[in-house]
Amino acid sequence: MSRIGKKIIEIPKNVTVTIDGSIVKIKGPKGELQREIHPNMKLELKDSNLEVKRPDDQKTNKALHGLTRALVQNMVVGVTSGYKKILDIVGVGYRVELKGANLLLNMGYSHPIYFMPPAEIKIETPTQTQIVISGIDKQLVGQVAAKLRSIRKPEPYKGKGIKYSGEHILRKAGKTAGK
């Protein structure tokens, strides 16, 4: 049996879970999330615990068992505490600025880049070289962070670009001038 799939999801007191067929709605203090799960997976709500059940031991059902449990757990964590990703900008002249709800990035290109985040995502810029992305949907927060990072990925020689906070960039040795 799946080690992740058989874990029980504990539902906090301020979170309500509604199961309608294969659609799961989770509502908490930070907002509401909805997801359609695979029809083979069944969710059982007992008291303040949620359990994911699978019909048999087929390979696809075993894979879906852990996946479904992880997705529902991420929804519960999202509506209670939310998710946050921090991006750091490294490089001379590279900076970011918040213009209304949009993000203005000067990343060494011949033109500034405007980034319009989805409505569910909140973006802050505490400094000119840092971006904080927060929201309740883990997948959407990660996707927005990856999209911003792809604008100027960190290069391996000087490490210039947009990187995740705490990410270690593998550096290459430059050319050696010698006679």
PDB file of N, CA, C and O in Angstrom, residues 9 12 38 42 71 74 110 132 140 143 150 172 178-179:
ATOM      1  N   ILE A   9      -5.513  12.633   6.428  1.00  0.00           N
ATOM      2  CA  ILE A   9      -5.408  14.090   6.375  1.00  0.00           C
ATOM      3  C   ILE A   9      -6.248  14.657   7.522  1.00  0.00           C
ATOM      4  O   ILE A   9      -7.458  14.423   7.582  1.00  0.00           O
ATOM      5  N   PRO A  12      -8.277  20.936  10.042  1.00  0.00           N
ATOM      6  CA  PRO A  12      -8.388  21.868  11.176  1.00  0.00           C
ATOM      7  C   PRO A  12      -9.838  22.310  11.396  1.00  0.00           C
ATOM      8  O   PRO A  12     -10.695  22.163  10.523  1.00  0.00           O
ATOM      9  N   HIS A  38      -9.556  12.014  -9.548  1.00  0.00           N
ATOM     10  CA  HIS A  38      -9.825  10.890 -10.446  1.00  0.00           C
ATOM     11  C   HIS A  38     -11.035  10.106  -9.926  1.00  0.00           C
ATOM     12  O   HIS A  38     -11.167   9.884  -8.717  1.00  0.00           O
ATOM     13  N   LYS A  42     -11.681   7.420  -3.915  1.00  0.00           N
ATOM     14  CA  LYS A  42     -12.818   7.777  -3.068  1.00  0.00           C
ATOM     15  C   LYS A  42     -12.302   8.468  -1.812  1.00  0.00           C
ATOM     16  O   LYS A  42     -11.314   8.050  -1.220  1.00  0.00           O
ATOM     17  N   LEU A  71      -2.383  16.020  -3.204  1.00  0.00           N
ATOM     18  CA  LEU A  71      -3.092  17.184  -3.744  1.00  0.00           C
ATOM     19  C   LEU A  71      -4.108  17.736  -2.744  1.00  0.00           C
ATOM     20  O   LEU A  71      -4.206  18.955  -2.554  1.00  0.00           O
ATOM     21  N   ASN A  74      -2.268  19.445   0.129  1.00  0.00           N
ATOM     22  CA  ASN A  74      -1.778  20.759  -0.298  1.00  0.00           C
ATOM     23  C   ASN A  74      -2.903  21.788  -0.307  1.00  0.00           C
ATOM     24  O   ASN A  74      -2.679  22.964  -0.007  1.00  0.00           O
ATOM     25  N   SER A 110      17.166  44.954 -23.843  1.00  0.00           N
ATOM     26  CA  SER A 110      17.027  46.288 -24.422  1.00  0.00           C
ATOM     27  C   SER A 110      15.683  46.925 -24.086  1.00  0.00           C
ATOM     28  O   SER A 110      15.462  48.086 -24.397  1.00  0.00           O
ATOM     29  N   VAL A 132       8.580  38.408  -3.713  1.00  0.00           N
ATOM     30  CA  VAL A 132       7.889  37.458  -2.851  1.00  0.00           C
ATOM     31  C   VAL A 132       6.554  37.131  -3.504  1.00  0.00           C
ATOM     32  O   VAL A 132       5.727  38.022  -3.725  1.00  0.00           O
ATOM     33  N   LEU A 140      -0.007  26.893  -8.504  1.00  0.00           N
ATOM     34  CA  LEU A 140      -0.003  28.194  -9.173  1.00  0.00           C
ATOM     35  C   LEU A 140       1.138  29.075  -8.674  1.00  0.00           C
ATOM     36  O   LEU A 140       1.773  29.777  -9.462  1.00  0.00           O
ATOM     37  N   GLN A 143       4.247  27.751 -10.307  1.00  0.00           N
ATOM     38  CA  GLN A 143       4.241  28.031 -11.739  1.00  0.00           C
ATOM     39  C   GLN A 143       4.606  29.489 -12.017  1.00  0.00           C
ATOM     40  O   GLN A 143       5.380  29.778 -12.927  1.00  0.00           O
ATOM     41  N   SER A 150      12.259  32.048 -15.436  1.00  0.00           N
ATOM     42  CA  SER A 150      12.624  31.765 -16.826  1.00  0.00           C
ATOM     43  C   SER A 150      12.904  33.031 -17.634  1.00  0.00           C
ATOM     44  O   SER A 150      13.453  32.946 -18.731  1.00  0.00           O
ATOM     45  N   LYS A 172      30.965  27.577 -12.953  1.00  0.00           N
ATOM     46  CA  LYS A 172      31.997  27.013 -13.823  1.00  0.00           C
ATOM     47  C   LYS A 172      33.214  27.911 -13.739  1.00  0.00           C
ATOM     48  O   LYS A 172      33.114  29.124 -13.521  1.00  0.00           O
ATOM     49  N   GLY A 178      46.840  32.115 -20.155  1.00  0.00           N
ATOM     50  CA  GLY A 178      48.203  31.683 -19.834  1.00  0.00           C
ATOM     51  C   GLY A 178      49.025  31.544 -21.104  1.00  0.00           C
ATOM     52  O   GLY A 178      48.507  31.402 -22.201  1.00  0.00           O
ATOM     53  N   LYS A 179      50.327  31.616 -20.926  1.00  0.00           N
ATOM     54  CA  LYS A 179      51.212  31.472 -22.081  1.00  0.00           C
ATOM     55  C   LYS A 179      52.049  30.252 -21.944  1.00  0.00           C
ATOM     56  O   LYS A 179      52.412  29.798 -20.924  1.00  0.00           O
TER      57      LYS A 179
END
